[in-house]
């Protein structure tokens, strides 16, 4: 069995997606996701110029060997562009192997560890009252876990406050838009939101919050301490993780569970955090961490330290990644939760899939492969549109972490 062709499909049914399609001499094809929000064309160039020429003639069944070839064979390796290109190939190869075996990917990984996958949705509002109402809407839809974000008085376009109730795309302009940030204002306001949420809905539902790398370790520790009475499921990305040791300071001062990893690319980004038990959930993604082949290694390392998975699942990941993530979630023994931002109806039409939502959980089907396809004719109707993620500045103009 040989790979005979591979090509990249870029489509924008509401936001940009990069899809790799690998074809074989036996008529079986697989698709993978290589989307990098705001930097899509970088991945396209890497795939077309450096990866696809190497794939032609290879045996697609040799998933591990091809992964090592693309990773170890690149002297300049790691990084978001390289690992997303590898992930696109890896997903497509698992799709092919599943189709050849007549089995869904979760069976190839080792079979089910659970029936349904608990997911969390994104509730947000311009102020606390709107966020409380939005959380109630998600509870009414059957969600057991909800991430809550609110606008903060005096902060321009606070992170996590979307333009819609169900669909939110932060990459909003052909050049980066400028948002604001003020840590003190956030620290004074966010705990009040969770106090109101617990007063309104009690403690039966899981609540989550995203700090989005905005706080210093000491500020993050302060926030975690203030949120302890409200029993959060987790506080996400409380401080930048380039310095993994920074989480030690946070850990020393709060028992609020910590989650990080959506921008991680390899096991090395998480190694110290995991081995020193400085986090409770690892949020690396199938597309960001080099595909299923490498994400399994991260999860296995985490399991040794009782750290659970909580894969990133925003709309900057296509339904292909979501499908693969759900097969991973169905199998992985140390599963925690799965983020689930709903794609638009236009995106769902371009990427038909067999997973579905019911009573706060997502369920994968038994379609051979990962269960997600692409309608190329429909995809062609949505051409690429340049779109950048915003940037953030403090009130005095200082650049900050978006």
mmCIF file of C-alpha atoms in Angstrom:
data_model
loop_
_atom_site.group_PDB
_atom_site.id
_atom_site.type_symbol
_atom_site.label_atom_id
_atom_site.label_comp_id
_atom_site.label_asym_id
_atom_site.label_seq_id
_atom_site.Cartn_x
_atom_site.Cartn_y
_atom_site.Cartn_z
ATOM 1 C CA UNK A 1 0.000 0.000 0.000
ATOM 2 C CA UNK A 2 1.430 3.368 -1.023
ATOM 3 C CA UNK A 3 0.571 7.046 -0.710
ATOM 4 C CA UNK A 4 -0.016 8.292 -4.248
ATOM 5 C CA UNK A 5 -1.129 11.896 -3.633
ATOM 6 C CA UNK A 6 -1.658 14.458 -0.917
ATOM 7 C CA UNK A 7 -3.073 17.961 -1.132
ATOM 8 C CA UNK A 8 -4.109 20.832 1.092
ATOM 9 C CA UNK A 9 -7.632 22.252 1.128
ATOM 10 C CA UNK A 10 -8.159 25.696 2.666
ATOM 11 C CA UNK A 11 -11.726 26.776 3.341
ATOM 12 C CA UNK A 12 -13.435 29.511 5.370
ATOM 13 C CA UNK A 13 -17.019 28.587 6.327
ATOM 14 C CA UNK A 14 -17.042 31.251 9.032
ATOM 15 C CA UNK A 15 -13.335 30.847 9.877
ATOM 16 C CA UNK A 16 -10.273 29.419 8.157
ATOM 17 C CA UNK A 17 -9.450 25.712 8.237
ATOM 18 C CA UNK A 18 -6.471 23.854 6.766
ATOM 19 C CA UNK A 19 -7.276 20.264 5.773
ATOM 20 C CA UNK A 20 -4.814 17.707 4.414
ATOM 21 C CA UNK A 21 -6.166 14.899 2.215
ATOM 22 C CA UNK A 22 -3.926 11.858 1.690
ATOM 23 C CA UNK A 23 -4.804 9.368 -1.084
ATOM 24 C CA UNK A 24 -3.540 5.809 -1.587
ATOM 25 C CA UNK A 25 -3.155 3.331 -4.430
ATOM 26 C CA UNK A 26 -5.985 1.249 -2.935
ATOM 27 C CA UNK A 27 -8.555 4.040 -3.262
ATOM 28 C CA UNK A 28 -8.694 4.761 0.474
ATOM 29 C CA UNK A 29 -8.103 8.330 1.624
ATOM 30 C CA UNK A 30 -7.811 10.063 4.964
ATOM 31 C CA UNK A 31 -8.081 13.670 6.089
ATOM 32 C CA UNK A 32 -6.307 15.607 8.832
ATOM 33 C CA UNK A 33 -6.480 19.090 10.336
ATOM 34 C CA UNK A 34 -3.504 21.458 10.263
ATOM 35 C CA UNK A 35 -5.242 24.674 11.265
ATOM 36 C CA UNK A 36 -3.193 27.319 13.092
ATOM 37 C CA UNK A 37 -5.436 30.238 13.975
ATOM 38 C CA UNK A 38 -4.172 33.408 12.290
ATOM 39 C CA UNK A 39 -1.177 31.610 10.731
ATOM 40 C CA UNK A 40 -2.906 29.151 8.422
ATOM 41 C CA UNK A 41 -0.808 29.863 5.329
ATOM 42 C CA UNK A 42 2.403 29.087 7.227
ATOM 43 C CA UNK A 43 1.185 25.524 7.741
ATOM 44 C CA UNK A 44 0.006 25.312 4.127
ATOM 45 C CA UNK A 45 3.477 26.282 2.890
ATOM 46 C CA UNK A 46 5.207 23.813 5.223
ATOM 47 C CA UNK A 47 2.935 20.975 4.110
ATOM 48 C CA UNK A 48 3.155 21.705 0.412
ATOM 49 C CA UNK A 49 6.885 22.460 0.236
ATOM 50 C CA UNK A 50 8.408 20.222 2.896
ATOM 51 C CA UNK A 51 6.024 17.407 3.837
ATOM 52 C CA UNK A 52 3.896 16.271 0.906
ATOM 53 C CA UNK A 53 6.849 15.584 -1.448
ATOM 54 C CA UNK A 54 8.288 13.227 1.193
ATOM 55 C CA UNK A 55 5.033 11.323 1.668
ATOM 56 C CA UNK A 56 4.595 10.129 -1.909
ATOM 57 C CA UNK A 57 5.441 6.433 -2.139
ATOM 58 C CA UNK A 58 5.392 5.830 1.618
ATOM 59 C CA UNK A 59 3.313 3.064 3.205
ATOM 60 C CA UNK A 60 0.478 4.864 5.085
ATOM 61 C CA UNK A 61 0.139 1.967 7.516
ATOM 62 C CA UNK A 62 3.519 2.818 9.045
ATOM 63 C CA UNK A 63 2.102 5.628 11.196
ATOM 64 C CA UNK A 64 4.807 5.577 13.872
ATOM 65 C CA UNK A 65 7.655 5.491 11.372
ATOM 66 C CA UNK A 66 6.201 8.366 9.356
ATOM 67 C CA UNK A 67 5.692 10.398 12.532
ATOM 68 C CA UNK A 68 9.336 9.855 13.521
ATOM 69 C CA UNK A 69 10.463 10.650 9.971
ATOM 70 C CA UNK A 70 8.674 14.004 10.000
ATOM 71 C CA UNK A 71 9.765 14.855 13.565
ATOM 72 C CA UNK A 72 13.287 13.467 13.901
ATOM 73 C CA UNK A 73 14.031 13.991 10.245
ATOM 74 C CA UNK A 74 13.560 17.750 10.618
ATOM 75 C CA UNK A 75 16.626 19.222 12.305
ATOM 76 C CA UNK A 76 14.650 22.436 12.966
ATOM 77 C CA UNK A 77 11.770 20.784 14.758
ATOM 78 C CA UNK A 78 8.982 21.418 17.258
ATOM 79 C CA UNK A 79 7.084 24.695 17.101
ATOM 80 C CA UNK A 80 3.439 25.290 16.146
ATOM 81 C CA UNK A 81 3.853 25.185 12.355
ATOM 82 C CA UNK A 82 5.887 21.977 12.212
ATOM 83 C CA UNK A 83 3.772 20.119 14.755
ATOM 84 C CA UNK A 84 0.492 21.070 13.104
ATOM 85 C CA UNK A 85 1.779 19.821 9.778
ATOM 86 C CA UNK A 86 2.796 16.542 11.439
ATOM 87 C CA UNK A 87 -0.606 16.387 13.161
ATOM 88 C CA UNK A 88 -2.431 16.778 9.841
ATOM 89 C CA UNK A 89 -0.511 13.826 8.425
ATOM 90 C CA UNK A 90 -0.975 11.749 11.568
ATOM 91 C CA UNK A 91 -4.760 12.265 11.691
ATOM 92 C CA UNK A 92 -5.092 11.355 8.025
ATOM 93 C CA UNK A 93 -3.056 8.177 8.500
ATOM 94 C CA UNK A 94 -5.150 7.052 11.493
ATOM 95 C CA UNK A 95 -8.231 7.745 9.359
ATOM 96 C CA UNK A 96 -6.847 5.530 6.592
ATOM 97 C CA UNK A 97 -5.883 2.757 9.004
ATOM 98 C CA UNK A 98 -9.352 2.786 10.563
ATOM 99 C CA UNK A 99 -10.998 2.581 7.155
ATOM 100 C CA UNK A 100 -8.710 -0.287 6.110
ATOM 101 C CA UNK A 101 -9.495 -2.140 9.349
ATOM 102 C CA UNK A 102 -13.207 -1.353 9.160
ATOM 103 C CA UNK A 103 -13.001 0.055 12.690
ATOM 104 C CA UNK A 104 -13.394 3.444 14.390
ATOM 105 C CA UNK A 105 -10.132 4.974 15.592
ATOM 106 C CA UNK A 106 -10.969 4.531 19.287
ATOM 107 C CA UNK A 107 -10.954 0.761 18.744
ATOM 108 C CA UNK A 108 -7.478 0.964 17.212
ATOM 109 C CA UNK A 109 -6.293 2.931 20.232
ATOM 110 C CA UNK A 110 -7.439 0.192 22.596
ATOM 111 C CA UNK A 111 -11.207 0.412 22.813
ATOM 112 C CA UNK A 112 -13.600 2.307 25.036
ATOM 113 C CA UNK A 113 -12.813 3.529 28.527
ATOM 114 C CA UNK A 114 -16.206 5.300 28.700
ATOM 115 C CA UNK A 115 -19.435 5.665 26.758
ATOM 116 C CA UNK A 116 -19.889 9.442 26.657
ATOM 117 C CA UNK A 117 -17.447 12.349 26.874
ATOM 118 C CA UNK A 118 -18.312 15.155 29.295
ATOM 119 C CA UNK A 119 -17.849 18.522 27.607
ATOM 120 C CA UNK A 120 -17.983 22.127 28.711
ATOM 121 C CA UNK A 121 -19.471 25.053 26.837
ATOM 122 C CA UNK A 122 -18.615 28.761 26.826
ATOM 123 C CA UNK A 123 -20.972 31.139 28.607
ATOM 124 C CA UNK A 124 -20.161 34.829 28.546
ATOM 125 C CA UNK A 125 -21.699 38.267 28.861
ATOM 126 C CA UNK A 126 -20.812 41.938 28.867
ATOM 127 C CA UNK A 127 -21.301 41.968 32.652
ATOM 128 C CA UNK A 128 -22.027 39.559 35.501
ATOM 129 C CA UNK A 129 -25.800 39.616 34.980
ATOM 130 C CA UNK A 130 -25.448 38.629 31.308
ATOM 131 C CA UNK A 131 -22.987 35.873 32.155
ATOM 132 C CA UNK A 132 -25.294 34.457 34.827
ATOM 133 C CA UNK A 133 -28.095 34.362 32.264
ATOM 134 C CA UNK A 134 -25.809 32.713 29.697
ATOM 135 C CA UNK A 135 -24.753 30.007 32.158
ATOM 136 C CA UNK A 136 -28.426 29.274 32.754
ATOM 137 C CA UNK A 137 -28.900 28.844 29.018
ATOM 138 C CA UNK A 138 -26.148 26.214 28.893
ATOM 139 C CA UNK A 139 -27.640 24.434 31.888
ATOM 140 C CA UNK A 140 -30.976 24.354 30.066
ATOM 141 C CA UNK A 141 -29.224 22.745 27.067
ATOM 142 C CA UNK A 142 -28.037 19.953 29.331
ATOM 143 C CA UNK A 143 -24.421 20.937 29.984
ATOM 144 C CA UNK A 144 -22.910 19.613 33.176
ATOM 145 C CA UNK A 145 -19.879 21.921 32.932
ATOM 146 C CA UNK A 146 -19.686 25.543 31.791
ATOM 147 C CA UNK A 147 -16.808 27.975 31.369
ATOM 148 C CA UNK A 148 -17.841 31.426 32.580
ATOM 149 C CA UNK A 149 -16.268 34.665 31.320
ATOM 150 C CA UNK A 150 -17.460 38.217 31.797
ATOM 151 C CA UNK A 151 -16.748 41.678 30.563
ATOM 152 C CA UNK A 152 -15.005 43.787 33.185
ATOM 153 C CA UNK A 153 -15.883 47.447 33.732
ATOM 154 C CA UNK A 154 -13.073 49.627 32.402
ATOM 155 C CA UNK A 155 -11.463 46.912 30.225
ATOM 156 C CA UNK A 156 -11.927 47.261 26.472
ATOM 157 C CA UNK A 157 -13.100 44.005 24.851
ATOM 158 C CA UNK A 158 -12.249 41.738 27.783
ATOM 159 C CA UNK A 159 -11.088 38.267 26.752
ATOM 160 C CA UNK A 160 -13.694 35.551 26.276
ATOM 161 C CA UNK A 161 -16.696 37.788 25.646
ATOM 162 C CA UNK A 162 -17.946 36.701 22.251
ATOM 163 C CA UNK A 163 -20.055 38.395 19.650
ATOM 164 C CA UNK A 164 -22.612 35.586 19.766
ATOM 165 C CA UNK A 165 -24.133 33.225 22.312
ATOM 166 C CA UNK A 166 -23.040 29.921 20.763
ATOM 167 C CA UNK A 167 -20.516 30.763 18.034
ATOM 168 C CA UNK A 168 -17.417 32.803 18.809
ATOM 169 C CA UNK A 169 -14.460 33.498 16.534
ATOM 170 C CA UNK A 170 -11.797 35.777 18.054
ATOM 171 C CA UNK A 171 -9.764 36.105 14.830
ATOM 172 C CA UNK A 172 -11.755 39.081 13.662
ATOM 173 C CA UNK A 173 -9.751 41.312 11.323
ATOM 174 C CA UNK A 174 -7.245 41.342 8.459
ATOM 175 C CA UNK A 175 -4.811 43.015 10.880
ATOM 176 C CA UNK A 176 -4.799 42.472 14.669
ATOM 177 C CA UNK A 177 -7.404 44.452 16.573
ATOM 178 C CA UNK A 178 -6.337 45.946 19.907
ATOM 179 C CA UNK A 179 -8.008 44.910 23.156
ATOM 180 C CA UNK A 180 -7.335 46.105 26.696
ATOM 181 C CA UNK A 181 -6.346 44.590 30.012
ATOM 182 C CA UNK A 182 -6.106 45.613 33.668
ATOM 183 C CA UNK A 183 -5.273 42.898 36.182
ATOM 184 C CA UNK A 184 -6.497 44.762 39.251
ATOM 185 C CA UNK A 185 -9.908 45.411 37.714
ATOM 186 C CA UNK A 186 -10.220 41.747 36.762
ATOM 187 C CA UNK A 187 -9.202 40.531 40.209
ATOM 188 C CA UNK A 188 -11.810 42.815 41.768
ATOM 189 C CA UNK A 189 -14.595 41.623 39.451
ATOM 190 C CA UNK A 190 -14.174 37.963 38.466
ATOM 191 C CA UNK A 191 -14.697 36.494 41.993
ATOM 192 C CA UNK A 192 -17.964 38.444 42.232
ATOM 193 C CA UNK A 193 -19.172 36.664 39.088
ATOM 194 C CA UNK A 194 -18.589 33.230 40.609
ATOM 195 C CA UNK A 195 -20.188 34.278 43.866
ATOM 196 C CA UNK A 196 -23.317 35.227 41.926
ATOM 197 C CA UNK A 197 -23.230 32.042 39.853
ATOM 198 C CA UNK A 198 -23.099 29.818 42.924
ATOM 199 C CA UNK A 199 -25.871 31.827 44.606
ATOM 200 C CA UNK A 200 -28.037 31.395 41.527
ATOM 201 C CA UNK A 201 -27.347 27.813 40.477
ATOM 202 C CA UNK A 202 -25.756 26.149 43.497
ATOM 203 C CA UNK A 203 -22.876 23.688 43.331
ATOM 204 C CA UNK A 204 -24.302 20.889 41.187
ATOM 205 C CA UNK A 205 -22.675 22.077 37.950
ATOM 206 C CA UNK A 206 -18.971 22.343 37.182
ATOM 207 C CA UNK A 207 -17.743 25.887 36.579
ATOM 208 C CA UNK A 208 -14.488 26.773 34.801
ATOM 209 C CA UNK A 209 -12.621 30.006 34.095
ATOM 210 C CA UNK A 210 -9.858 31.025 31.685
ATOM 211 C CA UNK A 211 -7.145 33.467 32.747
ATOM 212 C CA UNK A 212 -5.676 33.313 29.215
ATOM 213 C CA UNK A 213 -2.078 33.892 30.316
ATOM 214 C CA UNK A 214 -2.915 37.355 31.688
ATOM 215 C CA UNK A 215 -1.661 37.059 35.283
ATOM 216 C CA UNK A 216 1.781 36.930 36.868
ATOM 217 C CA UNK A 217 2.308 33.873 39.098
ATOM 218 C CA UNK A 218 1.575 35.899 42.243
ATOM 219 C CA UNK A 219 -1.558 37.439 40.714
ATOM 220 C CA UNK A 220 -2.703 34.014 39.533
ATOM 221 C CA UNK A 221 -2.185 32.607 43.025
ATOM 222 C CA UNK A 222 -4.256 35.464 44.412
ATOM 223 C CA UNK A 223 -7.069 34.773 41.964
ATOM 224 C CA UNK A 224 -6.995 31.035 42.666
ATOM 225 C CA UNK A 225 -7.182 31.694 46.403
ATOM 226 C CA UNK A 226 -10.160 34.043 46.017
ATOM 227 C CA UNK A 227 -11.988 31.485 43.861
ATOM 228 C CA UNK A 228 -11.588 28.569 46.271
ATOM 229 C CA UNK A 229 -15.013 29.045 47.971
ATOM 230 C CA UNK A 230 -16.725 28.539 44.573
ATOM 231 C CA UNK A 231 -15.087 25.147 43.886
ATOM 232 C CA UNK A 232 -14.054 25.619 40.283
ATOM 233 C CA UNK A 233 -13.475 22.572 38.092
ATOM 234 C CA UNK A 234 -10.335 24.402 36.973
ATOM 235 C CA UNK A 235 -8.608 27.736 36.471
ATOM 236 C CA UNK A 236 -7.137 27.643 32.980
ATOM 237 C CA UNK A 237 -3.955 29.299 31.678
ATOM 238 C CA UNK A 238 -3.591 31.357 34.829
ATOM 239 C CA UNK A 239 -0.048 32.479 33.941
ATOM 240 C CA UNK A 240 2.225 32.083 30.886
ATOM 241 C CA UNK A 241 3.762 28.615 30.830
ATOM 242 C CA UNK A 242 7.000 29.305 28.951
ATOM 243 C CA UNK A 243 8.576 29.101 32.406
ATOM 244 C CA UNK A 244 7.037 25.904 33.722
ATOM 245 C CA UNK A 245 8.510 26.600 37.153
ATOM 246 C CA UNK A 246 6.172 29.620 37.474
ATOM 247 C CA UNK A 247 3.313 27.272 38.306
ATOM 248 C CA UNK A 248 5.098 26.210 41.476
ATOM 249 C CA UNK A 249 4.370 29.600 43.056
ATOM 250 C CA UNK A 250 0.706 29.386 42.089
ATOM 251 C CA UNK A 251 0.482 25.847 43.443
ATOM 252 C CA UNK A 252 1.948 26.875 46.813
ATOM 253 C CA UNK A 253 -0.847 29.350 47.470
ATOM 254 C CA UNK A 254 -4.078 27.819 46.150
ATOM 255 C CA UNK A 255 -5.888 24.488 45.894
ATOM 256 C CA UNK A 256 -7.990 25.653 42.926
ATOM 257 C CA UNK A 257 -7.274 23.045 40.205
ATOM 258 C CA UNK A 258 -5.001 24.293 37.415
ATOM 259 C CA UNK A 259 -5.166 23.515 33.702
ATOM 260 C CA UNK A 260 -2.798 24.492 30.903
ATOM 261 C CA UNK A 261 -1.517 23.316 27.534
ATOM 262 C CA UNK A 262 -3.621 24.463 24.594
ATOM 263 C CA UNK A 263 -0.569 26.170 23.032
ATOM 264 C CA UNK A 264 1.822 23.286 23.826
ATOM 265 C CA UNK A 265 3.402 21.507 20.880
ATOM 266 C CA UNK A 266 5.303 18.583 22.417
ATOM 267 C CA UNK A 267 5.684 16.555 25.572
ATOM 268 C CA UNK A 268 8.676 18.738 26.458
ATOM 269 C CA UNK A 269 6.405 21.755 26.947
ATOM 270 C CA UNK A 270 4.567 19.864 29.692
ATOM 271 C CA UNK A 271 7.279 17.596 31.118
ATOM 272 C CA UNK A 272 8.192 19.606 34.226
ATOM 273 C CA UNK A 273 4.606 20.654 34.923
ATOM 274 C CA UNK A 274 3.545 17.031 34.905
ATOM 275 C CA UNK A 275 6.475 15.465 36.743
ATOM 276 C CA UNK A 276 6.315 18.073 39.499
ATOM 277 C CA UNK A 277 2.519 17.805 39.713
ATOM 278 C CA UNK A 278 2.106 21.542 39.204
ATOM 279 C CA UNK A 279 -1.115 21.132 37.205
ATOM 280 C CA UNK A 280 -4.229 18.993 37.430
ATOM 281 C CA UNK A 281 -5.275 18.931 33.751
ATOM 282 C CA UNK A 282 -3.213 18.901 30.564
ATOM 283 C CA UNK A 283 -4.967 20.668 27.668
ATOM 284 C CA UNK A 284 -2.733 19.775 24.701
ATOM 285 C CA UNK A 285 -4.637 19.145 21.485
ATOM 286 C CA UNK A 286 -4.505 16.565 18.715
ATOM 287 C CA UNK A 287 -3.649 19.243 16.142
ATOM 288 C CA UNK A 288 -1.292 21.249 18.345
ATOM 289 C CA UNK A 289 0.707 18.336 19.746
ATOM 290 C CA UNK A 290 1.536 16.430 16.591
ATOM 291 C CA UNK A 291 -1.504 14.203 16.269
ATOM 292 C CA UNK A 292 -2.865 11.194 18.116
ATOM 293 C CA UNK A 293 0.498 9.431 18.055
ATOM 294 C CA UNK A 294 2.194 12.069 20.215
ATOM 295 C CA UNK A 295 -0.799 13.131 22.317
ATOM 296 C CA UNK A 296 -1.021 9.562 23.612
ATOM 297 C CA UNK A 297 2.508 9.883 24.980
ATOM 298 C CA UNK A 298 1.639 13.098 26.794
ATOM 299 C CA UNK A 299 -1.454 11.472 28.314
ATOM 300 C CA UNK A 300 0.507 8.403 29.396
ATOM 301 C CA UNK A 301 3.094 10.551 31.165
ATOM 302 C CA UNK A 302 0.322 12.554 32.845
ATOM 303 C CA UNK A 303 -1.389 9.384 34.044
ATOM 304 C CA UNK A 304 1.661 8.469 36.132
ATOM 305 C CA UNK A 305 1.025 11.603 38.207
ATOM 306 C CA UNK A 306 -2.783 11.423 38.387
ATOM 307 C CA UNK A 307 -3.136 14.332 35.964
ATOM 308 C CA UNK A 308 -6.108 14.161 33.640
ATOM 309 C CA UNK A 309 -6.751 15.352 30.104
ATOM 310 C CA UNK A 310 -8.848 18.375 29.175
ATOM 311 C CA UNK A 311 -8.224 18.912 25.469
ATOM 312 C CA UNK A 312 -8.659 22.355 23.978
ATOM 313 C CA UNK A 313 -11.692 22.367 21.681
ATOM 314 C CA UNK A 314 -12.373 25.903 20.502
ATOM 315 C CA UNK A 315 -13.594 26.727 17.003
ATOM 316 C CA UNK A 316 -10.022 27.321 15.810
ATOM 317 C CA UNK A 317 -9.896 23.527 15.564
ATOM 318 C CA UNK A 318 -11.857 22.002 12.709
ATOM 319 C CA UNK A 319 -14.405 19.204 13.150
ATOM 320 C CA UNK A 320 -11.602 16.875 12.001
ATOM 321 C CA UNK A 321 -9.632 17.624 15.161
ATOM 322 C CA UNK A 322 -12.789 17.428 17.259
ATOM 323 C CA UNK A 323 -13.580 14.011 15.828
ATOM 324 C CA UNK A 324 -10.049 12.772 16.523
ATOM 325 C CA UNK A 325 -10.136 14.288 20.020
ATOM 326 C CA UNK A 326 -13.359 12.453 20.803
ATOM 327 C CA UNK A 327 -11.858 9.124 19.743
ATOM 328 C CA UNK A 328 -8.884 9.931 21.980
ATOM 329 C CA UNK A 329 -11.247 10.935 24.821
ATOM 330 C CA UNK A 330 -13.249 7.741 24.411
ATOM 331 C CA UNK A 331 -10.099 5.680 24.876
ATOM 332 C CA UNK A 332 -7.775 7.614 27.214
ATOM 333 C CA UNK A 333 -7.896 6.171 30.761
ATOM 334 C CA UNK A 334 -7.099 9.470 32.525
ATOM 335 C CA UNK A 335 -9.784 11.551 30.837
ATOM 336 C CA UNK A 336 -10.997 14.687 32.582
ATOM 337 C CA UNK A 337 -13.177 16.791 30.281
ATOM 338 C CA UNK A 338 -13.373 18.029 26.681
ATOM 339 C CA UNK A 339 -13.864 21.643 25.618
ATOM 340 C CA UNK A 340 -16.690 22.008 23.084
ATOM 341 C CA UNK A 341 -17.271 25.254 21.251
ATOM 342 C CA UNK A 342 -19.928 24.635 18.657
ATOM 343 C CA UNK A 343 -19.058 25.165 15.018
ATOM 344 C CA UNK A 344 -21.409 27.121 12.782
ATOM 345 C CA UNK A 345 -23.945 25.266 10.610
ATOM 346 C CA UNK A 346 -21.831 26.237 7.588
ATOM 347 C CA UNK A 347 -18.747 24.549 9.067
ATOM 348 C CA UNK A 348 -20.714 21.443 10.027
ATOM 349 C CA UNK A 349 -21.985 21.194 6.446
ATOM 350 C CA UNK A 350 -18.454 21.397 4.982
ATOM 351 C CA UNK A 351 -17.219 18.772 7.460
ATOM 352 C CA UNK A 352 -19.933 16.094 7.856
ATOM 353 C CA UNK A 353 -19.277 14.039 10.979
ATOM 354 C CA UNK A 354 -20.786 11.258 13.052
ATOM 355 C CA UNK A 355 -20.320 12.674 16.590
ATOM 356 C CA UNK A 356 -23.289 14.191 18.393
ATOM 357 C CA UNK A 357 -24.177 16.049 21.615
ATOM 358 C CA UNK A 358 -26.630 14.716 24.194
ATOM 359 C CA UNK A 359 -27.211 15.708 27.831
ATOM 360 C CA UNK A 360 -23.863 17.371 28.405
ATOM 361 C CA UNK A 361 -21.801 14.743 26.603
ATOM 362 C CA UNK A 362 -20.457 14.102 23.112
ATOM 363 C CA UNK A 363 -20.608 10.659 21.567
ATOM 364 C CA UNK A 364 -18.551 9.286 18.674
ATOM 365 C CA UNK A 365 -20.049 6.978 16.109
ATOM 366 C CA UNK A 366 -18.654 3.715 14.788
ATOM 367 C CA UNK A 367 -17.807 4.906 11.287
ATOM 368 C CA UNK A 368 -14.479 3.373 10.223
ATOM 369 C CA UNK A 369 -11.720 5.947 10.665
ATOM 370 C CA UNK A 370 -12.258 9.109 12.668
ATOM 371 C CA UNK A 371 -15.766 9.680 11.318
ATOM 372 C CA UNK A 372 -15.232 13.140 9.775
ATOM 373 C CA UNK A 373 -15.141 13.932 6.044
ATOM 374 C CA UNK A 374 -14.938 17.056 3.880
ATOM 375 C CA UNK A 375 -17.344 18.179 1.147
ATOM 376 C CA UNK A 376 -14.815 19.651 -1.263
ATOM 377 C CA UNK A 377 -17.393 21.224 -3.546
ATOM 378 C CA UNK A 378 -18.994 23.038 -0.641
ATOM 379 C CA UNK A 379 -15.591 23.931 0.817
ATOM 380 C CA UNK A 380 -14.667 25.658 -2.453
ATOM 381 C CA UNK A 381 -17.519 28.103 -1.945
ATOM 382 C CA UNK A 382 -15.773 29.551 1.125
ATOM 383 C CA UNK A 383 -12.402 31.004 0.052
ATOM 384 C CA UNK A 384 -9.628 31.889 2.466
ATOM 385 C CA UNK A 385 -9.971 35.200 4.319
ATOM 386 C CA UNK A 386 -6.974 36.712 6.146
ATOM 387 C CA UNK A 387 -7.852 36.930 9.852
ATOM 388 C CA UNK A 388 -5.630 37.704 12.828
ATOM 389 C CA UNK A 389 -6.171 37.101 16.508
ATOM 390 C CA UNK A 390 -6.295 40.321 18.562
ATOM 391 C CA UNK A 391 -3.483 41.749 20.652
ATOM 392 C CA UNK A 392 -3.797 43.240 24.145
ATOM 393 C CA UNK A 393 -2.356 46.381 25.702
ATOM 394 C CA UNK A 394 -2.438 47.738 29.232
ATOM 395 C CA UNK A 395 -3.956 51.152 29.881
ATOM 396 C CA UNK A 396 -0.556 52.829 29.481
ATOM 397 C CA UNK A 397 -0.038 51.167 26.098
ATOM 398 C CA UNK A 398 2.272 48.365 27.232
ATOM 399 C CA UNK A 399 1.925 45.193 25.148
ATOM 400 C CA UNK A 400 0.462 42.292 27.161
ATOM 401 C CA UNK A 401 -0.445 38.690 26.603
ATOM 402 C CA UNK A 402 -3.617 38.300 24.585
#
